Coordinates of C-alpha atoms and ligand atoms in Angstrom, one line a residue:
X11 CA 44.1 26.7 29.3
X12 CA 42.0 28.7 28.3
X13 CA 38.4 28.5 29.2
X14 CA 35.5 29.9 28.0
X15 CA 31.7 30.1 29.7
X16 CA 29.4 31.9 27.5
X17 CA 25.8 32.2 27.4
X18 CA 24.8 32.6 31.4
X19 CA 23.8 34.7 33.7
X20 CA 27.2 36.2 35.9
X21 CA 25.4 36.9 39.2
X22 CA 28.2 38.5 41.9
X23 CA 26.7 40.1 45.1
X24 CA 26.0 43.0 43.8
X25 CA 23.9 41.9 40.8
X26 CA 23.4 39.8 37.6
X27 CA 23.9 40.3 34.1
X28 CA 24.5 38.4 31.1
X29 CA 27.8 37.9 30.2
X30 CA 30.7 35.3 29.4
X31 CA 33.9 34.9 31.4
X32 CA 37.1 33.7 30.0
X33 CA 39.5 31.8 31.5
X34 CA 43.4 31.9 31.7
X35 CA 44.9 28.9 33.7
X36 CA 44.0 29.0 37.4
X37 CA 42.2 32.9 37.1
X38 CA 39.4 34.8 35.7
X39 CA 41.0 36.6 32.6
X40 CA 37.6 39.0 31.7
X41 CA 34.2 38.5 31.5
X42 CA 32.2 40.6 29.3
X43 CA 29.6 39.9 26.8
X44 CA 30.4 38.1 23.2
X45 CA 34.3 37.5 23.9
X46 CA 35.3 35.9 21.2
X47 CA 36.6 32.0 21.5
X48 CA 39.6 32.3 20.7
X49 CA 40.7 28.7 21.3
X50 CA 39.1 28.5 24.3
X51 CA 37.9 25.4 25.7
X52 CA 33.9 26.5 25.4
X53 CA 31.4 25.7 28.7
X54 CA 28.0 26.1 27.6
X55 CA 26.0 28.0 30.8
X56 CA 22.8 29.2 28.3
X57 CA 19.6 29.1 30.6
X58 CA 22.3 29.1 34.0
X59 CA 23.9 30.9 36.2
X60 CA 27.7 31.2 36.4
X61 CA 28.2 32.3 39.9
X62 CA 31.3 32.1 42.0
X63 CA 32.1 28.5 43.7
X64 CA 30.4 28.8 47.3
X65 CA 32.4 29.0 50.3
X66 CA 31.7 27.0 53.3
X67 CA 33.8 28.6 56.2
X68 CA 31.7 25.7 58.1
X69 CA 33.0 22.3 58.5
X70 CA 34.1 19.4 60.9
X71 CA 35.8 16.7 58.3
X72 CA 37.7 14.0 60.5
X73 CA 37.1 15.5 64.1
X74 CA 37.6 14.5 67.2
X75 CA 34.2 14.4 69.1
X76 CA 32.3 12.5 71.5
X77 CA 34.2 9.8 72.0
X78 CA 34.7 9.1 67.8
X79 CA 35.6 11.1 64.4
X80 CA 33.2 13.0 61.9
X81 CA 33.2 10.0 59.0
X82 CA 33.8 12.6 56.0
X83 CA 38.0 12.8 55.5
X84 CA 39.1 16.0 53.8
X85 CA 38.9 14.2 51.2
X86 CA 35.3 12.5 50.8
X87 CA 34.4 16.2 52.1
X88 CA 35.9 18.7 49.5
X89 CA 34.7 16.2 47.0
X90 CA 31.0 16.8 48.4
X91 CA 31.0 20.0 48.7
X92 CA 32.9 20.0 45.0
X93 CA 29.8 18.6 43.8
X94 CA 27.6 20.8 45.2
X95 CA 29.4 23.7 44.0
X96 CA 31.0 24.4 46.8
X97 CA 34.6 24.9 45.6
X98 CA 36.2 25.7 49.5
X99 CA 35.9 24.8 53.0
X100 CA 36.9 26.1 56.2
X101 CA 37.5 23.8 59.0
X102 CA 37.7 24.0 62.2
X103 CA 40.9 22.9 63.8
X104 CA 40.1 21.3 67.3
X105 CA 43.1 21.6 70.1
X106 CA 42.9 18.3 72.2
X107 CA 43.6 19.6 75.5
X108 CA 47.4 19.8 76.5
X109 CA 48.4 20.5 72.5
X110 CA 50.1 23.6 71.4
X111 CA 47.9 25.6 68.7
X112 CA 50.9 25.3 66.3
X113 CA 51.0 21.5 66.7
X114 CA 46.9 21.3 65.8
X115 CA 47.6 23.3 63.0
X116 CA 50.0 21.8 61.9
X117 CA 47.8 18.0 62.9
X118 CA 45.2 19.3 60.1
X119 CA 47.5 20.4 57.7
X120 CA 49.1 17.2 57.5
X121 CA 45.2 15.7 57.6
X122 CA 44.2 17.9 54.7
X123 CA 47.4 18.5 52.4
X124 CA 47.6 16.0 49.4
X125 CA 44.1 14.8 49.7
X126 CA 41.6 18.4 49.7
X127 CA 40.4 18.1 45.7
X128 CA 39.5 22.3 46.0
X129 CA 40.9 25.0 48.7
X130 CA 40.9 24.8 52.0
X131 CA 41.4 27.4 55.0
X132 CA 41.2 26.7 58.3
X133 CA 40.3 28.1 61.9
X134 CA 41.5 27.0 65.2
X135 CA 39.0 26.2 67.8
X136 CA 40.8 26.5 71.3
X137 CA 39.7 24.6 73.9
X138 CA 43.1 25.0 76.4
X139 CA 43.7 28.2 76.5
X140 CA 46.8 29.1 78.8
X141 CA 49.4 31.7 78.6
X142 CA 51.6 29.8 76.0
X143 CA 49.2 29.3 73.9
X144 CA 48.0 33.4 74.0
X145 CA 51.1 34.1 72.5
X146 CA 50.7 31.6 69.7
X147 CA 47.8 33.6 68.3
X148 CA 49.8 35.8 66.7
X149 CA 51.9 32.8 64.9
X150 CA 48.9 30.9 63.4
X151 CA 47.7 34.5 62.0
X152 CA 51.6 34.8 60.1
X153 CA 49.7 31.0 59.2
X154 CA 47.0 32.6 57.2
X155 CA 44.4 31.5 60.3
X156 CA 42.3 34.5 60.6
X157 CA 40.0 33.5 62.5
X158 CA 40.0 31.7 66.3
X159 CA 36.5 29.2 67.4
X160 CA 35.5 29.4 71.3
X161 CA 33.1 27.0 72.6
X162 CA 30.1 27.9 75.3
X163 CA 28.5 24.7 75.2
X164 CA 30.2 20.8 75.7
X165 CA 30.7 21.1 79.4
X166 CA 33.4 18.7 80.3
X167 CA 35.1 18.5 76.7
X168 CA 35.6 21.4 74.9
X169 CA 33.4 24.5 76.4
X170 CA 36.1 27.4 77.6
X171 CA 35.2 30.1 80.6
X172 CA 34.4 33.6 80.0
X173 CA 37.8 34.5 80.9
X174 CA 38.9 32.4 78.4
X175 CA 36.4 34.3 75.5
X176 CA 37.5 37.5 77.0
X177 CA 41.0 37.2 76.7
X178 CA 41.3 35.3 73.5
X179 CA 38.5 38.6 72.3
X180 CA 41.6 41.1 73.1
X181 CA 44.5 39.1 71.4
X182 CA 42.3 38.5 68.0
X183 CA 42.0 41.6 68.4
X184 CA 45.5 43.0 68.7
X185 CA 46.6 40.7 65.5
X186 CA 43.3 40.7 63.8
X187 CA 42.0 37.0 63.9
X188 CA 37.6 37.3 64.3
X189 CA 36.7 35.0 67.3
X190 CA 33.9 32.7 66.3
X191 CA 31.7 31.8 69.1
X192 CA 29.5 28.5 69.7
X193 CA 26.6 30.1 71.7
X194 CA 25.4 28.3 74.3
X195 CA 25.3 28.0 77.9
X196 CA 27.0 24.6 78.6
X197 CA 26.2 25.0 82.2
X198 CA 22.7 25.1 81.6
X199 CA 22.7 22.5 79.4
X200 CA 24.5 20.1 81.6
X201 CA 22.0 20.8 84.2
X202 CA 18.9 19.8 82.0
X203 CA 20.9 17.1 81.2
X204 CA 21.6 15.1 84.3
X205 CA 17.6 15.8 85.0
X206 CA 16.2 14.6 81.7
X207 CA 18.5 11.3 82.6
X208 CA 17.3 10.9 86.2
X209 CA 14.0 11.1 85.3
X210 CA 14.9 8.8 82.7
X211 CA 14.1 10.6 79.7
X212 CA 17.0 9.4 77.0
X213 CA 15.3 9.1 73.6
X214 CA 16.8 11.4 71.0
X215 CA 13.9 13.9 71.2
X216 CA 15.1 14.9 74.4
X217 CA 18.3 16.6 73.0
X218 CA 15.9 19.7 72.4
X219 CA 14.2 20.2 75.7
X220 CA 17.9 20.0 77.1
X221 CA 19.2 22.6 75.0
X222 CA 16.0 25.4 74.7
X223 CA 16.5 28.5 72.8
X224 CA 17.0 30.5 76.2
X225 CA 20.4 29.1 76.6
X226 CA 21.6 30.1 73.4
X227 CA 19.9 33.4 73.1
X228 CA 21.7 34.1 76.8
X229 CA 25.2 33.0 75.2
X230 CA 24.6 34.8 72.4
X231 CA 23.9 38.6 74.7
X232 CA 27.2 36.9 76.8
X233 CA 29.8 36.6 73.9
X234 CA 28.1 39.7 72.5
X235 CA 28.9 41.6 75.9
X236 CA 32.6 40.1 76.1
X237 CA 33.7 40.8 72.7
X238 CA 31.9 44.9 73.3
X239 CA 34.5 45.3 76.7
X240 CA 37.6 43.5 74.3
X241 CA 36.6 46.0 71.6
X242 CA 36.8 42.9 69.3
X243 CA 34.3 42.1 66.4
X244 CA 32.8 38.9 66.9
X245 CA 30.8 36.1 64.9
X246 CA 28.1 34.4 66.4
X247 CA 28.2 30.6 64.4
X248 CA 25.4 28.5 63.6
X249 CA 21.9 30.8 64.7
X250 CA 18.9 28.6 65.2
X251 CA 16.2 30.9 66.1
X252 CA 15.0 34.3 65.7
X253 CA 16.3 35.0 69.4
X254 CA 19.2 34.5 69.5
X255 CA 19.4 37.0 66.2
X256 CA 17.8 39.6 67.8
X257 CA 20.5 40.0 70.4
X258 CA 22.3 40.0 67.3
X259 CA 21.1 42.8 65.7
X260 CA 20.7 45.0 69.1
X261 CA 24.2 44.6 69.6
X262 CA 24.4 45.8 65.0
X263 CA 21.9 48.4 66.4
X264 CA 24.4 49.8 69.5
X265 CA 27.2 49.8 65.9
X266 CA 28.7 46.9 67.3
X267 CA 31.2 44.9 65.4
X268 CA 29.0 40.9 65.4
X269 CA 28.4 38.8 62.7
X270 CA 26.0 36.0 62.5
X271 CA 26.2 32.7 60.8
X272 CA 22.9 30.0 60.4
X273 CA 23.3 27.1 58.8
X274 CA 21.5 25.1 56.0
X275 CA 19.9 23.4 58.5
X276 CA 17.8 25.6 60.5
X277 CA 16.1 27.0 57.4
X278 CA 15.0 24.3 55.8
X279 CA 14.7 21.7 58.9
X280 CA 12.9 21.6 62.4
X281 CA 11.8 19.6 65.5
X282 CA 9.5 17.8 63.2
X283 CA 11.9 15.4 62.6
X284 CA 11.6 14.1 66.5
X285 CA 8.1 12.9 65.8
X286 CA 9.0 9.6 65.1
X287 CA 9.1 6.6 67.6
X288 CA 12.4 5.1 68.4
X289 CA 16.0 6.3 68.0
X290 CA 16.1 7.4 63.8
X291 CA 15.9 10.6 65.1
X292 CA 19.2 10.6 66.6
X293 CA 19.9 11.0 62.2
X294 CA 18.9 14.7 62.9
X295 CA 20.4 15.6 66.5
X296 CA 23.1 18.7 66.1
X297 CA 23.7 21.7 68.2
X298 CA 21.8 23.9 68.9
X299 CA 19.4 21.3 68.2
X300 CA 16.8 22.5 65.4
X301 CA 14.1 24.3 66.2
X302 CA 10.0 25.3 65.9
X303 CA 10.2 26.3 61.7
X304 CA 7.9 29.4 63.5
X305 CA 11.3 30.0 63.2
X306 CA 11.9 30.2 59.2
X307 CA 11.0 33.2 58.9
X308 CA 12.8 35.5 61.2
X309 CA 15.9 33.8 59.9
X310 CA 15.0 34.7 56.5
X311 CA 14.1 38.3 57.2
X312 CA 17.6 38.3 59.0
X313 CA 19.7 37.0 55.6
X314 CA 18.2 39.9 53.6
X315 CA 18.7 42.9 56.5
X316 CA 22.3 41.6 56.8
X317 CA 21.9 40.6 60.1
X318 CA 23.0 37.1 59.5
X319 CA 25.8 37.8 57.0
X320 CA 26.5 33.6 55.9
X321 CA 24.7 30.5 55.5
X322 CA 27.1 27.8 56.3
X323 CA 26.8 23.7 56.4
X324 CA 28.3 22.9 59.2
X325 CA 28.9 19.5 58.1
X326 CA 29.5 17.1 60.5
X327 CA 28.4 13.4 59.9
X328 CA 28.3 10.9 61.5
X329 CA 27.5 7.8 60.4
X330 CA 23.8 6.6 62.1
X331 CA 25.2 2.6 62.2
X332 CA 28.1 3.0 64.8
X333 CA 28.4 6.3 64.7
X334 CA 25.1 7.8 66.0
X335 CA 24.1 4.6 67.8
X336 CA 26.4 5.3 70.2
X337 CA 23.4 6.1 72.1
X338 CA 21.4 3.6 72.0
X339 CA 21.7 1.9 75.4
X340 CA 22.6 5.1 77.9
X341 CA 20.8 7.9 76.0
X342 CA 20.7 11.2 73.1
X343 CA 23.7 13.0 75.4
X344 CA 26.0 9.9 73.8
X345 CA 24.5 10.3 70.3
X346 CA 27.5 12.3 68.7
X347 CA 26.2 16.4 67.6
X348 CA 25.9 17.1 63.5
X349 CA 24.7 16.9 61.2
X350 CA 26.4 16.4 57.0
X351 CA 25.3 19.3 55.0
X352 CA 28.1 20.4 52.4
X353 CA 26.8 18.6 49.7
X354 CA 23.2 20.3 49.7
X355 CA 24.0 24.1 51.3
X356 CA 23.3 25.7 47.9
X357 CA 21.1 23.5 46.1
X358 CA 19.1 24.3 49.2
X359 CA 19.3 27.6 49.2
X360 CA 18.5 27.7 46.0
X361 CA 15.6 26.1 46.1
X362 CA 14.1 27.2 50.1
X363 CA 16.3 30.5 49.4
X364 CA 15.3 32.1 45.9
X365 CA 12.8 29.2 44.4
X366 CA 10.7 30.1 48.1
X367 CA 10.9 33.8 47.1
X368 CA 12.9 34.6 50.6
X369 CA 15.9 35.7 48.7
X370 CA 17.2 36.3 45.3
X371 CA 20.1 34.9 43.4
X372 CA 23.1 37.6 44.7
X373 CA 22.0 37.2 48.2
X374 CA 22.4 33.6 47.5
X375 CA 26.1 34.0 46.1
X376 CA 26.5 36.6 49.0
X377 CA 25.5 34.7 51.8
X378 CA 27.6 31.2 50.2
X379 CA 30.6 33.1 48.6
X380 CA 31.5 37.0 48.8
X381 CA 30.3 37.7 52.7
X382 CA 32.4 34.5 53.5
X383 CA 35.3 35.4 51.7
X384 CA 35.1 38.6 53.0
X385 CA 35.0 37.9 56.5
X386 CA 37.5 35.1 56.6
X387 CA 40.5 37.2 54.9
X388 CA 39.6 35.6 51.0
X389 CA 38.8 38.5 49.1
X390 CA 38.7 39.3 46.5
X391 CA 41.1 36.0 45.3
X392 CA 37.8 33.9 46.3
X393 CA 34.1 35.0 46.5
X394 CA 34.3 37.4 43.0
X395 CA 33.1 36.7 39.5
X396 CA 36.1 39.3 38.1
X397 CA 39.0 39.3 36.7
X398 CA 42.1 38.7 38.7
X399 CA 39.5 36.2 40.5
X400 CA 40.5 33.1 41.0
X401 CA 38.6 30.7 38.1
X402 CA 36.5 29.0 41.4
X403 CA 33.2 29.2 39.2
X404 CA 30.0 27.3 39.1
X405 CA 27.0 26.8 36.6
X406 CA 24.3 26.0 37.9
X407 CA 21.1 25.1 36.0
X408 CA 17.6 26.1 38.1
X409 CA 15.4 24.7 35.8
X410 CA 16.4 20.8 37.3
X411 CA 13.9 19.0 39.2
X412 CA 15.6 16.7 42.0
X413 CA 14.9 14.8 44.6
X414 CA 17.9 14.4 47.6
X415 CA 18.7 10.8 48.8
X416 CA 22.1 9.3 50.5
X417 CA 21.1 6.7 47.9
X418 CA 22.6 9.2 45.1
X419 CA 25.1 11.6 47.7
X420 CA 28.9 12.0 47.1
X421 CA 28.9 12.5 50.7
X422 CA 30.5 9.5 52.6
X423 CA 28.4 8.9 55.5
X424 CA 24.7 6.3 55.3
X425 CA 22.5 9.3 55.2
X426 CA 21.1 13.2 55.2
X427 CA 18.9 14.8 57.2
X428 CA 17.3 16.0 53.3
X429 CA 16.2 12.6 52.7
X430 CA 13.4 12.5 50.2
X431 CA 13.8 16.1 49.9
X432 CA 12.9 18.1 46.1
X433 CA 15.0 20.9 45.1
X434 CA 15.4 22.5 41.5
X435 CA 18.8 23.0 40.1
X436 CA 21.7 21.5 39.6
X437 CA 25.7 22.1 39.3
X438 CA 26.3 21.1 35.4
X439 CA 29.7 22.0 35.6
X440 CA 32.2 23.3 38.8
X441 CA 35.6 24.9 37.8
X442 CA 38.6 24.8 40.3
X443 CA 41.2 27.3 39.8
X444 CA 40.5 27.2 36.1
X445 CA 39.9 22.8 35.8
X446 CA 36.5 21.1 35.6
X447 CA 35.9 19.1 38.9
X448 CA 32.3 18.4 38.6
X449 CA 30.4 18.1 34.9
X450 CA 27.0 17.3 35.0
X451 CA 27.0 16.5 38.5
X452 CA 29.5 14.1 38.3
X453 CA 33.0 14.7 40.0
X454 CA 35.6 14.7 37.3
X455 CA 38.3 16.5 38.9
X456 CA 42.1 15.1 40.3
X457 CA 42.8 13.8 43.7
X458 CA 44.6 15.7 45.6
X459 CA 44.7 19.1 43.1
X460 CA 43.1 21.8 46.4
X461 CA 45.9 24.2 48.5
X462 CA 45.7 25.1 51.5
X463 CA 44.8 29.2 51.2
X464 CA 45.8 32.0 53.7
X465 CA 43.1 34.1 55.3
X466 CA 44.5 37.9 55.4
X467 CA 44.2 39.4 59.1
X468 CA 40.7 40.5 59.6
X469 CA 40.0 44.2 59.4
X470 CA 37.1 45.3 61.4
Ligands
URP816 O1 26.3 19.7 66.6 C1 27.6 20.4 66.1 N1 26.7 21.5 65.3 N2 28.9 19.7 65.6 C2 29.6 19.9 65.5 C3 30.2 20.8 66.5 C4 29.4 22.3 66.2 O2 29.4 22.4 67.5 O3 29.5 23.0 65.6
ZN817 ZN1 29.3 24.7 67.2
ZN818 ZN1 30.2 23.7 64.0

């Protein structure tokens, strides 16, 4: 089947221009002015942008974490992503202690295959390294898992030590797997948490004071230094503050292959969310924690300069009822960490970034689609509007006024941290490999239509 998207402004990371986009089957076949309809199904993009579908490289669907499992499934999560203009996710397969990496990979494939509604890829989060698991890394790369993740936080559960970091960085370099790091000093956080609890400080707001930005900056610096020793590239996930960003910038200035990711919540939410009495603010507990809004200008500047390459959602959804409430009795440390946001990433980036005058549309496409595709071995199959690329396309109307609310969201979670936020823009149409899956903001696709996409090995 052919589809002709006409009358819109095509935006790639390199620039924007008026053009039509002709799709045949799952691929884009031509991009140009006044393309003939030639029997193709028409999609009207007048007054709208036509952008490559968003790629969210940081989601946690069905993730066992903190004594529970994140409530967004691969089906509901990819549906919410598509409704918000994101047509591919790269999720984290999380190694359980004692499991092999290949078992972890295959478990996550089983959870996702046949359920995802748009394409997906996987990173492998290594939590229990041995000689045997290290030897599996090349096998993973053969399977298209071209990125690994290590946690420097969450002591006593998934945190790894510096030896694990160094060994994984070396192996990753050897076989083309980009190592992604959650950079917070877990030992320091553990001391601070215990001190707070001993002093009876158990309210959600104490999540903030037990995870100071120095603990993030220190771990960021340490991770970068270990990558330098290993002569390996490194990708720092969810950079929340300018002190951590400074470490990335300095390393880049020294010529090191370092990449930074920030997330929607660090650009749009702040510690102000905790200025409410009671337990309600547990909804905003994520790690690293929300920071003072004085960090916002520096993070936007980092996006403009390229010191931050990507913006992801770190979608880790836990219902307030029954899941976030796990911290009601003993305190903030029992609240599962994470916030939902896969559906709202593009909308908030457009509102706060483009309408807010921080970035232009090509930059939005770069950080939300093109750079994620390049870094995780998906480009040019994904992340660009060009002949031969997958027809993962979004017709985005920038003129619509909307308000984010749990009552109207597609995400399968009982709240949104962005409740009541006024946003500008709406997804008029989203196509996944040539099929219209979203029309006027509603899901119209087929369950299980998404596929696993292999990432190609990382070349620094
Ligand atoms: O709070 C967060 N970010 N939860 C998800 C797991 C992680 O650290 O990325
Ligand atoms: Zn993390
Ligand atoms: Zn995460």
